[in-house]
Amino acid sequence: MPTPSRCLLPMLLSWSAASVAATITVDSTADTYAADGVCTLREALNAANLNAMVNGDCAAGTPAPAVDVIAFAIPGTGPHVIRPATYLGQINESLRIDGTTQAGAVPNSATPQQGGLNGIIAIEISGEDCNNCGVPIGLAVTSGEFTLRGLAISHYASALSQAVATNATFRVEGCHVGVAADGINTGG
């Protein structure tokens, strides 16, 4: 009869391998989908959804139940503004878009009782140039766990919403919604 530790080890190894999330790093504010040596937000979203490398520019996502992370490493002084020209697409897997990973960003640590946000936002997603973006931030969340963290989201017809008929969990953490990264102006 096998000992409990021998039975447990294969289960733990298979669990840990299945739950390791991918980090897909955006390094450009461009809104392109091309093999051009940079990973854009549009390409990163597709890599997360398809669980495949996109154009050789963005790392592959990991299948559910892992929660992939879209991180940012855009060169230069921020805040950096990403202006999608069209609808970015559906999110059909668990995903966190984390603006606090960008150099210069500081995650929020204040509670509402402490006056709201005390972080520094270094990434703004602006719908200013987005044609036919009736869906909030040009994304539709259809399933899984979806988190926006440390971002400014501006210039969209409706700031944020979740489709009623989905099984998605939607979180917004330390974001400016409807205004620019400075939290005051209407956006860039």
mmCIF file of C-alpha atoms in Angstrom:
data_model
loop_
_atom_site.group_PDB
_atom_site.id
_atom_site.type_symbol
_atom_site.label_atom_id
_atom_site.label_comp_id
_atom_site.label_asym_id
_atom_site.label_seq_id
_atom_site.Cartn_x
_atom_site.Cartn_y
_atom_site.Cartn_z
ATOM 1 C CA MET A 1 0.000 0.000 0.000
ATOM 2 C CA PRO A 2 1.451 3.406 -0.966
ATOM 3 C CA THR A 3 2.162 5.826 1.807
ATOM 4 C CA PRO A 4 0.070 9.019 1.950
ATOM 5 C CA SER A 5 3.094 11.177 1.110
ATOM 6 C CA ARG A 6 3.729 9.212 -2.134
ATOM 7 C CA CYS A 7 0.127 9.742 -3.239
ATOM 8 C CA LEU A 8 0.088 13.391 -2.306
ATOM 9 C CA LEU A 9 3.260 14.389 -4.152
ATOM 10 C CA PRO A 10 1.969 13.712 -7.719
ATOM 11 C CA MET A 11 -1.255 15.579 -6.920
ATOM 12 C CA LEU A 12 0.656 18.595 -5.601
ATOM 13 C CA LEU A 13 2.978 18.635 -8.608
ATOM 14 C CA SER A 14 0.097 18.511 -11.078
ATOM 15 C CA TRP A 15 -1.812 21.208 -9.155
ATOM 16 C CA SER A 16 1.146 23.587 -9.023
ATOM 17 C CA ALA A 17 1.938 23.155 -12.729
ATOM 18 C CA ALA A 18 -1.658 23.861 -13.714
ATOM 19 C CA SER A 19 -2.001 26.986 -11.603
ATOM 20 C CA VAL A 20 1.116 28.926 -12.652
ATOM 21 C CA ALA A 21 -0.061 32.088 -14.368
ATOM 22 C CA ALA A 22 1.664 33.768 -17.270
ATOM 23 C CA THR A 23 2.908 37.337 -17.142
ATOM 24 C CA ILE A 24 2.509 39.069 -20.481
ATOM 25 C CA THR A 25 4.391 42.371 -20.600
ATOM 26 C CA VAL A 26 3.198 45.338 -22.663
ATOM 27 C CA ASP A 27 6.151 47.485 -23.737
ATOM 28 C CA SER A 28 4.508 49.924 -26.171
ATOM 29 C CA THR A 29 1.624 52.415 -26.175
ATOM 30 C CA ALA A 30 0.955 51.614 -29.849
ATOM 31 C CA ASP A 31 -2.290 49.983 -30.915
ATOM 32 C CA THR A 32 -0.859 47.557 -33.432
ATOM 33 C CA TYR A 33 -1.152 43.860 -34.131
ATOM 34 C CA ALA A 34 2.021 43.049 -36.031
ATOM 35 C CA ALA A 35 5.317 41.209 -35.703
ATOM 36 C CA ASP A 36 7.237 44.395 -34.951
ATOM 37 C CA GLY A 37 9.262 43.593 -31.844
ATOM 38 C CA VAL A 38 6.910 45.216 -29.316
ATOM 39 C CA CYS A 39 4.040 43.832 -27.275
ATOM 40 C CA THR A 40 0.976 46.079 -27.347
ATOM 41 C CA LEU A 41 -2.078 45.885 -25.102
ATOM 42 C CA ARG A 42 -4.123 44.525 -28.016
ATOM 43 C CA GLU A 43 -1.581 41.735 -28.614
ATOM 44 C CA ALA A 44 -1.273 40.972 -24.883
ATOM 45 C CA LEU A 45 -5.052 40.553 -24.571
ATOM 46 C CA ASN A 46 -5.030 38.120 -27.494
ATOM 47 C CA ALA A 47 -2.090 36.184 -26.026
ATOM 48 C CA ALA A 48 -4.019 35.830 -22.752
ATOM 49 C CA ASN A 49 -7.210 34.713 -24.518
ATOM 50 C CA LEU A 50 -5.556 32.322 -26.962
ATOM 51 C CA ASN A 51 -2.948 30.959 -24.512
ATOM 52 C CA ALA A 52 -0.467 31.330 -27.350
ATOM 53 C CA MET A 53 2.434 33.599 -28.240
ATOM 54 C CA VAL A 54 1.267 36.448 -30.494
ATOM 55 C CA ASN A 55 3.441 37.610 -33.412
ATOM 56 C CA GLY A 56 6.560 36.593 -31.506
ATOM 57 C CA ASP A 57 6.075 39.818 -29.504
ATOM 58 C CA CYS A 58 3.992 38.714 -26.507
ATOM 59 C CA ALA A 59 4.362 35.675 -24.255
ATOM 60 C CA ALA A 60 1.612 33.051 -24.276
ATOM 61 C CA GLY A 61 -1.131 33.055 -21.670
ATOM 62 C CA THR A 62 -1.892 30.056 -19.460
ATOM 63 C CA PRO A 63 -5.189 28.143 -19.537
ATOM 64 C CA ALA A 64 -7.683 28.517 -16.686
ATOM 65 C CA PRO A 65 -7.774 28.257 -13.728
ATOM 66 C CA ALA A 66 -4.594 30.381 -13.779
ATOM 67 C CA VAL A 67 -5.129 34.151 -13.610
ATOM 68 C CA ASP A 68 -2.745 35.621 -16.176
ATOM 69 C CA VAL A 69 -1.273 39.071 -15.583
ATOM 70 C CA ILE A 70 -0.797 41.779 -18.164
ATOM 71 C CA ALA A 71 2.092 43.854 -16.833
ATOM 72 C CA PHE A 72 3.642 47.039 -18.226
ATOM 73 C CA ALA A 73 7.253 48.012 -18.979
ATOM 74 C CA ILE A 74 6.842 50.935 -21.369
ATOM 75 C CA PRO A 75 10.084 52.898 -21.773
ATOM 76 C CA GLY A 76 10.264 56.603 -20.988
ATOM 77 C CA THR A 77 8.663 58.895 -18.460
ATOM 78 C CA GLY A 78 4.972 58.375 -17.770
ATOM 79 C CA PRO A 79 2.161 58.504 -17.406
ATOM 80 C CA HIS A 80 1.810 56.542 -20.626
ATOM 81 C CA VAL A 81 -1.458 56.759 -22.576
ATOM 82 C CA ILE A 82 -2.682 53.811 -24.649
ATOM 83 C CA ARG A 83 -5.312 54.888 -27.203
ATOM 84 C CA PRO A 84 -7.011 51.870 -28.820
ATOM 85 C CA ALA A 85 -8.453 52.735 -32.245
ATOM 86 C CA THR A 86 -11.098 49.993 -32.158
ATOM 87 C CA TYR A 87 -12.794 47.523 -29.858
ATOM 88 C CA LEU A 88 -10.152 45.473 -28.003
ATOM 89 C CA GLY A 89 -12.240 42.283 -27.894
ATOM 90 C CA GLN A 90 -13.638 39.850 -25.371
ATOM 91 C CA ILE A 91 -11.881 38.562 -22.292
ATOM 92 C CA ASN A 92 -12.789 34.891 -21.991
ATOM 93 C CA GLU A 93 -10.249 33.745 -19.395
ATOM 94 C CA SER A 94 -9.218 34.932 -15.963
ATOM 95 C CA LEU A 95 -6.982 37.986 -16.268
ATOM 96 C CA ARG A 96 -5.526 40.888 -14.287
ATOM 97 C CA ILE A 97 -4.418 44.045 -16.102
ATOM 98 C CA ASP A 98 -2.003 45.577 -13.602
ATOM 99 C CA GLY A 99 -0.853 49.163 -14.150
ATOM 100 C CA THR A 100 1.103 49.109 -10.888
ATOM 101 C CA THR A 101 3.778 47.035 -12.624
ATOM 102 C CA GLN A 102 4.848 50.059 -14.716
ATOM 103 C CA ALA A 103 7.972 51.886 -13.489
ATOM 104 C CA GLY A 104 6.936 54.998 -11.567
ATOM 105 C CA ALA A 105 3.574 53.579 -10.496
ATOM 106 C CA VAL A 106 2.772 53.278 -6.803
ATOM 107 C CA PRO A 107 -0.049 50.938 -5.724
ATOM 108 C CA ASN A 108 -2.866 52.473 -3.734
ATOM 109 C CA SER A 109 -2.795 51.682 -0.021
ATOM 110 C CA ALA A 110 -5.469 54.073 1.269
ATOM 111 C CA THR A 111 -8.924 52.935 2.303
ATOM 112 C CA PRO A 112 -12.013 55.015 1.482
ATOM 113 C CA GLN A 113 -12.004 56.129 5.115
ATOM 114 C CA GLN A 114 -8.464 57.449 4.597
ATOM 115 C CA GLY A 115 -9.477 59.603 1.651
ATOM 116 C CA GLY A 116 -9.476 57.255 -1.318
ATOM 117 C CA LEU A 117 -6.459 56.911 -3.583
ATOM 118 C CA ASN A 118 -2.883 57.692 -2.569
ATOM 119 C CA GLY A 119 -1.150 55.762 -5.350
ATOM 120 C CA ILE A 120 0.482 57.021 -8.519
ATOM 121 C CA ILE A 121 -1.040 55.841 -11.777
ATOM 122 C CA ALA A 122 1.394 55.498 -14.675
ATOM 123 C CA ILE A 123 -0.855 53.859 -17.329
ATOM 124 C CA GLU A 124 -3.989 55.380 -18.862
ATOM 125 C CA ILE A 125 -6.273 53.597 -21.327
ATOM 126 C CA SER A 126 -8.068 56.311 -23.287
ATOM 127 C CA GLY A 127 -11.041 55.775 -25.588
ATOM 128 C CA GLU A 128 -10.428 59.152 -27.206
ATOM 129 C CA ASP A 129 -9.551 57.564 -30.571
ATOM 130 C CA CYS A 130 -11.720 54.452 -30.243
ATOM 131 C CA ASN A 131 -14.203 54.095 -33.095
ATOM 132 C CA ASN A 132 -17.396 52.155 -32.298
ATOM 133 C CA CYS A 133 -16.367 51.430 -28.727
ATOM 134 C CA GLY A 134 -19.794 51.216 -27.140
ATOM 135 C CA VAL A 135 -18.472 48.533 -24.787
ATOM 136 C CA PRO A 136 -16.693 49.859 -21.689
ATOM 137 C CA ILE A 137 -12.941 50.254 -22.268
ATOM 138 C CA GLY A 138 -13.419 48.434 -25.541
ATOM 139 C CA LEU A 139 -13.566 45.096 -23.710
ATOM 140 C CA ALA A 140 -16.281 42.602 -22.900
ATOM 141 C CA VAL A 141 -15.669 40.242 -19.998
ATOM 142 C CA THR A 142 -17.427 36.929 -20.605
ATOM 143 C CA SER A 143 -16.063 34.584 -17.954
ATOM 144 C CA GLY A 144 -13.469 34.074 -15.260
ATOM 145 C CA GLU A 145 -11.970 36.540 -12.841
ATOM 146 C CA PHE A 146 -11.112 39.957 -14.315
ATOM 147 C CA THR A 147 -9.253 42.703 -12.430
ATOM 148 C CA LEU A 148 -8.222 46.188 -13.477
ATOM 149 C CA ARG A 149 -5.561 47.483 -11.091
ATOM 150 C CA GLY A 150 -3.752 50.802 -10.932
ATOM 151 C CA LEU A 151 -5.018 52.201 -14.241
ATOM 152 C CA ALA A 152 -6.716 55.373 -15.424
ATOM 153 C CA ILE A 153 -9.615 54.721 -17.802
ATOM 154 C CA SER A 154 -10.867 57.752 -19.711
ATOM 155 C CA HIS A 155 -12.913 58.840 -22.735
ATOM 156 C CA TYR A 156 -15.256 55.875 -22.980
ATOM 157 C CA ALA A 157 -19.021 56.282 -23.392
ATOM 158 C CA SER A 158 -19.676 54.170 -20.336
ATOM 159 C CA ALA A 159 -16.892 53.884 -17.813
ATOM 160 C CA LEU A 160 -17.281 50.310 -16.546
ATOM 161 C CA SER A 161 -19.931 47.640 -16.532
ATOM 162 C CA GLN A 162 -20.270 43.896 -16.560
ATOM 163 C CA ALA A 163 -22.613 42.004 -18.815
ATOM 164 C CA VAL A 164 -25.407 40.540 -16.706
ATOM 165 C CA ALA A 165 -25.426 37.169 -18.441
ATOM 166 C CA THR A 166 -21.800 36.290 -17.744
ATOM 167 C CA ASN A 167 -20.104 34.164 -15.128
ATOM 168 C CA ALA A 168 -17.339 36.737 -14.688
ATOM 169 C CA THR A 169 -16.084 38.297 -11.478
ATOM 170 C CA PHE A 170 -15.107 41.899 -12.168
ATOM 171 C CA ARG A 171 -12.860 43.959 -9.849
ATOM 172 C CA VAL A 172 -11.528 47.502 -10.053
ATOM 173 C CA GLU A 173 -8.680 48.212 -7.635
ATOM 174 C CA GLY A 174 -6.977 51.595 -7.205
ATOM 175 C CA CYS A 175 -8.071 52.986 -10.574
ATOM 176 C CA HIS A 176 -9.162 56.410 -11.797
ATOM 177 C CA VAL A 177 -12.321 55.866 -13.850
ATOM 178 C CA GLY A 178 -13.495 58.630 -16.179
ATOM 179 C CA VAL A 179 -10.427 60.803 -15.601
ATOM 180 C CA ALA A 180 -6.742 60.869 -16.551
ATOM 181 C CA ALA A 181 -3.858 59.393 -14.587
ATOM 182 C CA ASP A 182 -3.661 62.575 -12.484
ATOM 183 C CA GLY A 183 -7.173 61.859 -11.166
ATOM 184 C CA ILE A 184 -8.338 65.390 -12.018
ATOM 185 C CA ASN A 185 -8.395 66.048 -15.751
ATOM 186 C CA THR A 186 -10.753 64.339 -18.162
ATOM 187 C CA GLY A 187 -7.993 62.314 -19.746
ATOM 188 C CA GLY A 188 -5.296 62.263 -22.389
#
